[in-house]
Coordinates of C-alpha atoms and ligand atoms in Angstrom, one line a residue:
Chain A
M266 CA 171.7 71.5 187.7
R267 CA 174.3 71.4 190.5
F268 CA 173.8 73.8 193.3
S269 CA 177.3 75.4 192.6
S270 CA 176.1 75.9 189.0
F271 CA 173.1 77.7 190.2
I272 CA 175.1 79.9 192.4
Y273 CA 177.5 80.5 189.6
L274 CA 174.7 81.6 187.2
V275 CA 173.1 83.9 189.7
G276 CA 176.5 85.4 190.5
Q277 CA 177.1 85.7 186.8
G278 CA 173.9 87.6 186.4
L279 CA 174.6 90.0 189.1
H280 CA 178.2 90.4 187.8
N281 CA 176.9 91.2 184.3
M282 CA 174.7 93.9 185.9
R283 CA 177.7 95.6 187.3
A284 CA 179.9 95.0 184.2
N285 CA 177.2 96.5 181.9
R286 CA 176.2 99.1 184.4
L287 CA 175.6 101.7 181.8
M288 CA 173.0 99.6 180.1
T289 CA 171.7 98.5 183.6
F290 CA 171.2 102.1 184.5
A291 CA 169.7 103.0 181.2
S292 CA 167.1 100.2 181.4
M293 CA 166.4 100.7 185.0
G294 CA 166.0 104.4 184.4
V295 CA 163.5 103.8 181.6
L296 CA 161.7 101.3 183.7
T297 CA 161.5 103.5 186.8
V298 CA 160.2 106.5 184.8
C299 CA 157.5 104.4 183.2
M300 CA 156.5 103.1 186.6
L301 CA 156.4 106.7 187.9
L302 CA 154.1 107.8 185.1
I303 CA 151.8 104.8 185.6
G304 CA 151.8 105.3 189.4
T305 CA 150.9 109.0 189.0
A306 CA 148.2 108.3 186.5
F307 CA 146.8 105.6 188.8
L308 CA 146.8 107.9 191.9
L309 CA 145.2 110.6 189.9
G310 CA 142.5 108.3 188.8
V311 CA 141.9 106.8 192.2
N312 CA 141.6 110.3 193.8
I313 CA 139.3 111.8 191.3
D314 CA 137.1 108.6 191.5
Y315 CA 137.2 109.1 195.3
M316 CA 136.2 112.8 195.2
V317 CA 133.3 112.0 192.8
D318 CA 132.3 109.3 195.1
Y319 CA 132.3 111.7 198.0
L320 CA 130.3 114.3 196.1
G321 CA 127.8 111.6 195.1
D322 CA 127.5 110.5 198.7
Q323 CA 126.4 114.1 199.6
N324 CA 123.2 113.4 197.7
F325 CA 120.4 111.9 199.6
V326 CA 116.9 110.9 198.9
V327 CA 113.9 112.4 200.8
A328 CA 110.9 110.3 201.5
Y329 CA 107.9 112.2 202.7
L330 CA 105.4 110.5 205.0
E331 CA 101.7 110.9 204.5
Q332 CA 99.9 113.4 206.7
G333 CA 98.5 111.7 209.8
T334 CA 100.8 108.7 209.9
T335 CA 100.7 107.2 213.3
E336 CA 103.7 106.4 215.4
E337 CA 103.1 102.6 214.9
E338 CA 103.0 103.1 211.1
R339 CA 106.1 105.2 211.2
A340 CA 107.9 102.5 213.2
Q341 CA 107.0 100.0 210.5
V342 CA 108.2 102.3 207.8
E343 CA 111.5 102.8 209.7
A344 CA 111.9 99.1 210.1
S345 CA 111.4 98.5 206.3
L346 CA 113.8 101.3 205.6
G347 CA 116.5 99.8 207.9
G348 CA 116.4 96.5 206.0
M349 CA 116.3 97.9 202.6
A350 CA 119.3 97.0 200.2
G351 CA 121.4 100.1 199.2
V352 CA 120.4 102.2 202.1
G353 CA 123.3 103.6 204.0
G354 CA 121.6 105.6 206.8
I355 CA 118.3 107.3 207.6
T356 CA 117.5 110.5 209.4
Y357 CA 114.1 111.2 210.6
N358 CA 112.8 114.8 210.4
S359 CA 109.6 115.3 212.3
P360 CA 107.3 118.1 211.1
E361 CA 108.5 120.2 214.1
D362 CA 112.1 119.7 213.0
V363 CA 111.4 120.9 209.5
L364 CA 109.4 123.9 210.8
Q365 CA 112.3 124.7 213.1
E366 CA 114.8 124.5 210.2
Y367 CA 112.8 126.8 207.9
S368 CA 112.0 129.3 210.6
G369 CA 115.7 129.4 211.5
M370 CA 116.4 130.3 207.8
L371 CA 113.7 132.9 207.7
S372 CA 114.1 134.3 211.2
Q373 CA 115.0 137.8 209.8
Y374 CA 111.7 138.1 207.9
T375 CA 109.1 136.3 210.0
N376 CA 108.5 134.0 212.8
L377 CA 107.3 130.9 211.2
E378 CA 107.2 128.9 214.4
S379 CA 104.5 131.2 215.8
V380 CA 102.6 131.4 212.5
F381 CA 102.3 127.6 212.2
A382 CA 102.3 126.9 216.0
N383 CA 99.0 124.9 215.8
D384 CA 98.9 124.1 212.1
N385 CA 102.2 122.7 211.0
P386 CA 102.0 122.3 207.2
F387 CA 105.2 120.4 206.9
L388 CA 105.4 116.7 206.3
A389 CA 107.5 114.4 208.3
N390 CA 110.2 112.9 206.2
Y391 CA 113.2 110.5 206.1
E392 CA 116.5 111.6 204.6
V393 CA 117.9 108.3 203.1
T394 CA 121.6 108.2 202.3
L395 CA 122.7 105.5 199.9
T396 CA 125.5 103.1 200.1
D397 CA 126.0 103.5 196.4
V398 CA 124.7 106.5 194.3
G399 CA 124.5 104.1 191.4
Q400 CA 121.5 102.4 193.1
M401 CA 119.5 105.5 193.5
E402 CA 116.9 104.6 191.0
A403 CA 116.3 101.2 192.6
V404 CA 116.0 102.6 196.1
V405 CA 113.7 105.3 194.9
A406 CA 111.4 102.7 193.4
Q407 CA 111.4 100.6 196.6
L408 CA 110.7 103.6 198.7
G409 CA 107.8 104.7 196.5
A410 CA 106.2 101.3 197.0
L411 CA 106.2 101.4 200.8
P412 CA 103.0 102.2 202.5
H413 CA 102.5 105.6 204.1
I414 CA 105.2 107.2 201.9
L415 CA 103.5 110.0 200.0
R416 CA 106.3 111.0 197.7
V417 CA 110.0 110.5 197.1
N418 CA 112.3 113.3 196.1
A419 CA 115.6 112.3 194.5
P420 CA 118.3 114.2 192.6
L421 CA 118.3 111.7 189.8
A422 CA 119.7 114.0 187.2
V423 CA 122.5 114.9 189.4
Q424 CA 123.2 111.4 190.1
Q425 CA 123.3 110.5 186.4
L426 CA 125.8 113.2 185.9
F427 CA 128.0 111.9 188.7
L428 CA 127.8 108.4 187.4
S429 CA 128.9 109.3 183.9
L430 CA 131.5 111.6 185.2
Q431 CA 132.9 108.8 187.3
K432 CA 132.8 106.4 184.4
V433 CA 134.7 108.9 182.1
I434 CA 137.3 109.3 184.9
T435 CA 137.7 105.6 185.6
Y436 CA 138.0 104.7 181.9
G437 CA 140.2 107.6 181.2
S438 CA 142.7 107.1 184.0
Y439 CA 142.8 103.3 183.8
G440 CA 143.1 103.6 180.0
L441 CA 146.0 106.0 180.5
V442 CA 147.6 103.4 182.9
A443 CA 147.1 100.7 180.2
V444 CA 148.5 102.9 177.5
L445 CA 151.5 103.8 179.6
G446 CA 152.0 100.2 180.5
L447 CA 152.0 99.2 176.9
V448 CA 154.4 102.0 175.9
S449 CA 156.7 100.9 178.7
M450 CA 156.6 97.4 177.5
V451 CA 157.7 98.4 174.1
V452 CA 160.4 100.8 175.4
I453 CA 161.8 98.3 177.9
N454 CA 161.7 95.4 175.5
N455 CA 163.7 97.5 173.1
T456 CA 166.2 98.4 175.8
I457 CA 166.6 94.8 176.7
R458 CA 166.9 93.9 173.0
I459 CA 169.8 96.3 172.6
T460 CA 171.5 94.9 175.7
V461 CA 171.2 91.4 174.4
F462 CA 172.2 92.4 170.9
A463 CA 175.4 93.9 172.2
R464 CA 176.2 90.5 173.7
R465 CA 175.1 88.2 170.9
R466 CA 178.7 87.2 170.0
E467 CA 179.3 86.1 173.6
I468 CA 176.0 84.1 173.5
G469 CA 177.2 82.4 170.3
I470 CA 180.5 81.5 171.8
M471 CA 178.8 80.0 174.8
K472 CA 176.6 77.9 172.6
L473 CA 179.6 76.6 170.6
V474 CA 181.4 75.4 173.7
G475 CA 178.4 73.3 174.6
A476 CA 176.2 75.6 176.8
T477 CA 172.5 74.7 176.9
N478 CA 170.1 77.5 176.2
G479 CA 169.0 77.5 179.8
F480 CA 172.5 77.8 181.1
I481 CA 173.0 81.0 178.9
R482 CA 169.5 82.4 179.6
F483 CA 169.7 82.0 183.4
P484 CA 172.1 84.9 184.1
F485 CA 170.3 87.2 181.7
F486 CA 167.1 86.3 183.5
V487 CA 168.7 87.0 186.9
E488 CA 169.9 90.3 185.5
G489 CA 166.5 91.3 184.0
T490 CA 164.5 90.4 187.0
A491 CA 167.0 91.9 189.4
S492 CA 166.9 95.3 187.5
G493 CA 163.1 95.0 187.3
L494 CA 162.7 94.5 191.0
L495 CA 165.2 97.2 191.9
S496 CA 163.3 99.6 189.6
A497 CA 160.1 98.5 191.2
V498 CA 161.5 99.2 194.7
L499 CA 162.8 102.5 193.6
A500 CA 159.6 103.6 191.8
S501 CA 157.5 102.4 194.8
G502 CA 159.6 104.4 197.2
I503 CA 159.4 107.6 195.1
V504 CA 155.7 107.2 194.4
C505 CA 154.5 106.2 197.9
G506 CA 156.9 108.6 199.6
G507 CA 155.9 111.5 197.4
Y508 CA 152.2 110.7 197.8
Y509 CA 152.5 110.4 201.6
Y510 CA 153.8 114.0 201.7
L511 CA 151.2 115.1 199.2
C512 CA 148.4 113.7 201.4
Q513 CA 149.9 115.6 204.4
W514 CA 150.2 118.9 202.5
Y515 CA 146.7 118.5 201.1
A516 CA 145.2 118.0 204.6
E517 CA 147.2 120.8 206.1
H518 CA 146.3 123.3 203.4
P519 CA 142.5 123.2 203.2
T520 CA 140.8 125.6 200.8
N521 CA 137.0 126.0 199.9
L522 CA 137.7 123.9 196.9
T523 CA 139.3 121.0 198.7
E524 CA 136.7 121.1 201.4
M525 CA 134.1 120.8 198.8
F526 CA 135.7 117.5 197.7
G527 CA 135.9 116.0 201.2
G528 CA 139.1 117.7 202.3
E529 CA 141.3 114.6 202.1
L530 CA 143.0 112.4 199.5
V531 CA 142.8 108.6 199.4
P532 CA 145.0 107.6 202.3
L533 CA 148.3 105.9 201.3
S534 CA 147.4 102.9 203.5
Q535 CA 144.6 102.1 201.0
V536 CA 146.7 102.2 197.9
W537 CA 150.3 101.4 198.7
Y538 CA 150.1 97.7 198.3
L539 CA 148.4 98.1 194.9
I540 CA 151.2 100.3 193.7
V541 CA 154.0 98.1 195.1
G542 CA 152.4 94.9 193.9
T543 CA 151.8 96.2 190.4
F544 CA 155.3 97.6 190.2
V545 CA 156.9 94.4 191.4
V546 CA 154.9 92.2 189.1
F547 CA 155.3 94.7 186.2
G548 CA 159.1 94.8 186.7
F549 CA 159.5 91.2 187.3
V550 CA 157.3 89.9 184.4
L551 CA 158.4 92.5 181.9
C552 CA 162.1 92.2 182.4
G553 CA 162.1 88.5 183.0
I554 CA 160.1 87.7 179.9
G555 CA 161.6 90.5 177.9
T556 CA 165.1 89.1 178.4
A557 CA 164.0 85.6 177.9
T558 CA 162.4 86.3 174.6
S559 CA 164.9 88.8 173.2
I560 CA 167.8 86.4 173.8
R561 CA 165.9 83.6 172.0
K562 CA 166.9 84.4 168.4
H563 CA 170.6 84.6 169.3
L564 CA 170.5 81.1 170.8
N565 CA 170.0 79.5 167.4
V566 CA 173.7 78.8 167.0
Chain B
M45 CA 184.1 57.8 165.2
I46 CA 183.9 60.7 162.8
E47 CA 182.3 59.9 159.4
F48 CA 181.4 62.1 156.5
Q49 CA 179.2 60.4 153.8
H50 CA 178.8 62.5 150.6
V51 CA 178.5 65.8 152.4
Y52 CA 177.9 69.1 150.5
K53 CA 178.1 72.5 151.9
T54 CA 176.8 75.5 149.9
Y55 CA 176.9 79.0 151.4
E56 CA 174.1 81.4 150.5
T57 CA 175.6 84.9 150.3
H58 CA 173.5 87.9 149.6
S59 CA 174.7 87.9 145.9
D60 CA 175.2 84.3 145.0
E61 CA 175.8 80.7 146.1
N62 CA 179.2 79.5 147.1
V63 CA 179.9 75.8 147.1
A64 CA 182.5 75.3 149.9
L65 CA 182.5 71.5 150.1
E66 CA 181.5 69.1 147.4
D67 CA 180.8 65.4 148.0
I68 CA 183.2 64.9 150.9
S69 CA 183.4 61.3 152.2
L70 CA 185.9 60.2 154.8
K71 CA 186.2 58.4 158.1
I72 CA 188.4 59.4 161.0
N73 CA 188.9 56.6 163.6
E74 CA 189.0 57.0 167.3
G75 CA 192.5 57.9 168.5
E76 CA 193.6 59.1 165.1
F77 CA 195.7 62.2 164.6
V78 CA 194.7 64.0 161.4
F79 CA 196.2 67.1 159.8
V80 CA 193.9 68.9 157.4
R81 CA 195.7 71.3 155.0
G82 CA 194.8 73.1 151.9
H83 CA 194.9 76.6 150.3
S84 CA 193.0 79.4 151.7
G85 CA 189.3 79.1 150.9
A86 CA 189.7 75.3 150.3
G87 CA 187.0 74.6 152.8
K88 CA 189.0 73.6 155.9
S89 CA 187.2 75.7 158.4
T90 CA 183.9 74.7 156.8
F91 CA 184.8 71.1 157.4
L92 CA 185.4 71.7 161.1
K93 CA 182.3 73.9 161.4
L94 CA 180.2 71.0 160.1
M95 CA 181.4 68.7 162.8
L96 CA 180.6 71.3 165.5
M97 CA 177.2 72.0 163.9
E98 CA 178.1 75.7 163.6
E99 CA 177.1 75.2 160.0
R100 CA 174.7 72.7 158.5
P101 CA 175.4 70.6 155.4
D102 CA 173.1 71.0 152.4
K103 CA 169.7 69.5 153.2
G104 CA 168.8 66.1 152.1
R105 CA 172.4 65.2 150.9
G106 CA 174.9 63.1 152.8
R107 CA 175.3 62.4 156.5
I108 CA 177.8 63.3 159.2
I109 CA 178.1 60.8 162.0
I110 CA 180.0 61.5 165.2
N111 CA 180.1 58.8 167.9
G112 CA 177.4 56.9 166.1
Q113 CA 175.1 60.0 166.2
D114 CA 173.9 61.3 162.8
L115 CA 174.2 65.0 163.1
T116 CA 171.8 65.8 160.4
K117 CA 169.1 64.1 162.4
L118 CA 170.2 65.4 165.9
R119 CA 167.5 67.3 167.7
R120 CA 168.2 70.9 168.5
G121 CA 168.2 70.3 172.3
K122 CA 170.8 67.6 172.0
I123 CA 173.4 69.8 170.2
P124 CA 175.0 71.2 173.3
Y125 CA 175.6 67.7 174.7
M126 CA 177.2 66.6 171.4
R127 CA 179.4 69.8 171.4
R128 CA 180.8 69.0 174.9
K129 CA 182.4 65.9 173.6
L130 CA 184.5 68.1 171.4
G131 CA 187.2 70.5 172.3
V132 CA 187.5 73.3 169.7
V133 CA 190.1 75.8 168.9
F134 CA 188.6 78.4 166.6
Q135 CA 190.6 80.2 164.0
D136 CA 189.4 83.5 165.4
F137 CA 189.8 82.3 169.1
R138 CA 186.2 83.1 170.1
L139 CA 187.2 84.0 173.7
I140 CA 184.4 85.7 175.7
P141 CA 185.7 89.3 176.0
T142 CA 184.1 90.0 179.3
M143 CA 185.6 87.1 181.1
T144 CA 189.1 86.7 182.4
V145 CA 191.4 84.0 181.0
Y146 CA 190.6 81.8 184.0
E147 CA 186.9 82.2 183.5
N148 CA 187.0 81.6 179.8
V149 CA 188.7 78.3 180.4
A150 CA 186.5 77.5 183.4
F151 CA 183.4 78.3 181.4
A152 CA 183.9 75.2 179.1
M153 CA 184.0 73.1 182.3
R154 CA 181.0 74.8 184.0
V155 CA 178.7 74.1 181.1
T156 CA 179.6 70.4 181.4
N157 CA 178.6 70.4 185.1
I158 CA 182.1 69.8 186.4
S159 CA 182.4 70.6 190.2
N160 CA 184.0 73.8 191.4
K161 CA 186.8 71.8 193.1
V162 CA 187.9 70.2 189.9
I163 CA 187.7 73.4 188.1
R164 CA 189.8 75.2 190.5
N165 CA 192.5 72.5 190.2
R166 CA 192.3 72.0 186.5
V167 CA 192.2 75.5 185.0
P168 CA 195.6 76.5 186.3
Y169 CA 196.9 73.2 185.2
V170 CA 195.8 73.5 181.5
L171 CA 196.8 77.1 181.5
S172 CA 200.3 76.1 182.5
L173 CA 200.4 73.6 179.6
V174 CA 200.2 76.5 177.3
G175 CA 202.5 78.7 179.4
L176 CA 199.9 81.2 180.6
E177 CA 199.5 80.3 184.2
D178 CA 200.7 83.9 185.2
K179 CA 198.1 85.6 183.0
M180 CA 194.9 84.0 184.4
D181 CA 193.3 87.2 185.6
R182 CA 193.7 89.1 182.4
L183 CA 190.9 89.9 180.0
P184 CA 191.4 88.5 176.5
D185 CA 191.9 92.1 175.1
E186 CA 194.9 92.5 177.3
L187 CA 196.7 89.6 175.7
S188 CA 198.6 89.3 172.4
G189 CA 197.1 87.4 169.5
G190 CA 199.3 84.3 170.2
E191 CA 198.4 84.4 173.9
Q192 CA 194.7 84.4 173.0
Q193 CA 195.2 81.6 170.8
R194 CA 196.9 79.6 173.6
V195 CA 194.0 80.4 175.9
A196 CA 191.7 79.0 173.2
V197 CA 193.9 75.9 173.1
A198 CA 193.7 75.6 176.9
R199 CA 189.9 75.9 176.8
A200 CA 189.6 73.2 174.2
L201 CA 191.4 70.8 176.5
A202 CA 189.9 71.8 179.9
H203 CA 186.8 69.7 180.0
G204 CA 188.5 66.5 178.8
P205 CA 186.9 66.1 175.4
K206 CA 187.2 62.8 173.4
V207 CA 187.9 64.8 170.2
I208 CA 190.0 68.0 169.8
I209 CA 189.3 70.0 166.7
A210 CA 191.7 72.9 166.1
D211 CA 191.5 75.5 163.3
E212 CA 195.0 77.0 162.7
P213 CA 195.9 76.7 166.4
T214 CA 199.4 78.0 165.7
G215 CA 198.5 80.7 163.2
N216 CA 199.6 83.5 165.5
I217 CA 202.4 81.9 167.3
D218 CA 206.1 81.9 166.6
P219 CA 207.6 78.7 165.3
E220 CA 209.2 77.4 168.5
L221 CA 205.9 77.9 170.5
S222 CA 204.0 76.4 167.4
M223 CA 206.1 73.3 167.9
D224 CA 205.3 73.1 171.6
I225 CA 201.6 73.4 171.0
M226 CA 201.6 70.7 168.3
Q227 CA 203.6 68.5 170.6
L228 CA 201.0 69.1 173.2
F229 CA 198.4 67.8 170.8
E230 CA 200.5 64.8 170.0
A231 CA 200.8 64.1 173.7
I232 CA 197.0 64.4 174.1
N233 CA 196.6 62.1 171.2
K234 CA 198.8 59.4 173.0
V235 CA 196.0 58.9 175.5
H236 CA 193.6 58.0 172.8
I237 CA 192.0 61.3 172.1
T238 CA 191.2 62.0 168.5
V239 CA 192.8 65.1 167.2
V240 CA 192.0 67.0 164.0
V241 CA 194.2 70.0 163.3
V242 CA 193.8 72.3 160.4
T243 CA 196.9 74.2 159.4
H244 CA 198.5 75.7 156.4
E245 CA 202.0 75.4 157.8
H246 CA 203.3 72.8 155.4
E247 CA 206.7 72.6 156.9
L248 CA 205.3 71.8 160.4
V249 CA 203.0 69.3 159.0
N250 CA 205.6 67.5 157.0
N251 CA 207.9 67.5 160.0
L252 CA 205.4 66.2 162.5
A253 CA 203.6 63.8 160.2
A254 CA 206.8 62.2 159.3
R255 CA 207.8 61.8 162.9
Y256 CA 204.5 60.8 164.5
H257 CA 203.0 59.0 161.4
N258 CA 200.0 61.3 161.4
R259 CA 197.4 61.2 158.7
V260 CA 197.3 64.2 156.4
I261 CA 194.2 65.1 154.4
T262 CA 194.5 67.8 151.7
L263 CA 191.5 69.8 150.7
S264 CA 191.4 71.7 147.4
H265 CA 188.4 73.8 146.2
G266 CA 186.1 71.9 148.3
H267 CA 187.3 68.4 147.4
I268 CA 189.5 65.9 149.2
A269 CA 192.6 66.0 146.9
D270 CA 194.7 63.7 148.9
D271 CA 194.5 61.5 152.1
T272 CA 197.6 59.7 153.2
A273 CA 195.4 57.0 154.7
N274 CA 193.9 56.2 151.4
P275 CA 196.0 56.5 148.2
E276 CA 192.9 55.7 146.3
V277 CA 191.5 59.2 147.0
A278 CA 194.2 61.1 145.2
R279 CA 194.0 58.9 142.2
R280 CA 190.2 59.3 141.8
Y281 CA 190.6 63.1 142.5
L282 CA 193.1 63.4 139.6
A283 CA 191.0 61.2 137.4
N284 CA 188.0 63.5 137.9
G285 CA 190.1 66.4 136.6
G286 CA 191.3 67.7 139.8
Q287 CA 194.5 69.9 140.1
P288 CA 197.5 68.0 141.4
V289 CA 198.3 68.9 145.0
P290 CA 201.7 70.4 145.2
E291 CA 204.4 69.2 147.6
L292 CA 203.2 65.8 148.7
S293 CA 206.8 65.1 149.5
Y294 CA 206.5 63.5 152.9
S295 CA 206.3 59.8 153.3
V296 CA 204.3 57.9 155.8
Ligands
ATP177 N1 179.8 82.4 156.1 C1 180.1 82.3 154.8 N2 179.3 82.7 153.9 C2 179.6 82.6 152.6 N3 180.7 82.0 152.1 C3 181.6 81.5 153.1 C4 181.3 81.6 154.4 N4 182.3 81.1 155.2 C5 183.2 80.5 154.2 N5 182.7 80.8 153.0 C6 183.3 80.5 151.7 O1 183.5 79.1 151.7 C7 184.7 78.7 151.2 C8 185.6 77.9 152.2 O2 185.8 78.7 153.3 P1 186.6 78.2 154.6 O3 186.5 79.2 155.6 O4 186.1 76.8 154.9 O5 188.1 78.1 154.0 P2 189.4 77.7 154.7 O6 190.0 76.6 154.0 O7 189.2 77.7 156.2 O8 190.4 79.1 154.4 P3 191.4 79.8 155.3 O9 192.7 79.0 155.2 O10 191.6 81.1 154.7 O11 190.8 79.9 156.7 C9 185.4 80.0 150.8 O12 185.3 80.2 149.4 C10 184.7 81.0 151.6 O13 184.6 82.3 150.8
MG178 MG1 189.7 78.7 157.9

């Protein structure tokens, strides 16, 4: 192909966008709305996932040391804990710490510290936070196998609940995204089909004066991908912009409820490229392929 | 150059089958000027559409050969390149409604990969040949029927085809302009371009054929009823029970 032909065909595609602006607006509108829905469903899913994660992370495993564990032995335990897979952080609570905590809680009723001054019944323990709540069971097993560990307390039932909750939400929201994506494909494909159908006569004439399929298809392809990309930019702007302000608002209006869920949303900086990337690919592929395929049957002249 | 060998064309309509051409055999040589005439529904347009591969002949019967290529065996991807060797004026014009007159003519050149520079020079020139150089920027809808037809003629000439095929190119034009257009075809034919013109304007055909010694082929109900290049055709046609062709009064 000559370079001038290439320029001509690109120009022709852009010209057609303007010439058929009603159809262009219609298909871009449909595409943008679809993307907005998909983006919203995605952000909803991501955030709920994030909150569940946060709640899960609030759980920790408590490993109690045997009475009379020496300092050296404790150092060994601590070293093994530090190297253990799945362990995020450890906090040591000496018997004195525990006594202090409980006596603080009960200070209105009694003075525990003086009662147990020489005979502290509390066990030293390690609070072990996990990098991933899903590994709780495995970590508990490992902890139990360590020497000088008397007992391990873990909220395994709660953890199960969180895990299944997270699974439901993940499948639910990404399933919704998939369904919306599929619906969008059908709707957009139909819109393109109508656009192409309205121009089938024109396509037939071009074929009869000797145009190759590629020559006819190219401007349609340019038109399709350009509207796809424009819609992607538009939808990205709306979704990311809207989400940015939502994040701000959310952080500035804390309530008990929001505090319970960590007090913040997934920051835009962590998701924007996913949204923009998905939209661009979605718009480009859907419109490009959609036009190329719906034009095909009219090319059989 | 153009050869039909025992070609049949049957249209499948939603209710029945319609035989438009039956056992058509003929040969048109390079540089010939041929008029094709015949009553409405005789099969003239069908004859041209077969050359352009807008319609396919009945499968497994006969061959159509253009420039040594058997169209019945031509691969799909090669069709556009074959079409570019032809310049076609359609009975219903077939201008692209969204393109200006200039762009319609230029389009036939662009598909042929002709450079922009040549296009810029040639489009106004061919439009001036049909007297439309001052209406280049109009859309087809903004032209009269006759003007649209002349744009179609200009488009058929634009890319310098070896063969011009015109279906009623003067159907919507007044007699004087018709004569001009026909003379334009005659002039093109002088530079060794093959011209096939379908027309029902008997007077014009008689007039021109006598003056320029053009060949005249008459179609009737899907058969060749007469061919001035081959007197044998008419004799065989009549012997097979064909209806005599009226008004074969011109002489060659
Ligand atoms: N697309 C089609 N489907 C079915 N039948 C058709 C089709 N096109 C043409 N025919 C039939 O084929 C026959 C020949 O048609 P054709 O168009 O070739 O005639 P023509 O000689 O060009 O007539 P006219 O002078 O009116 O243009 C007619 O009987 C017509 O009804
Ligand atoms: Mg006809």
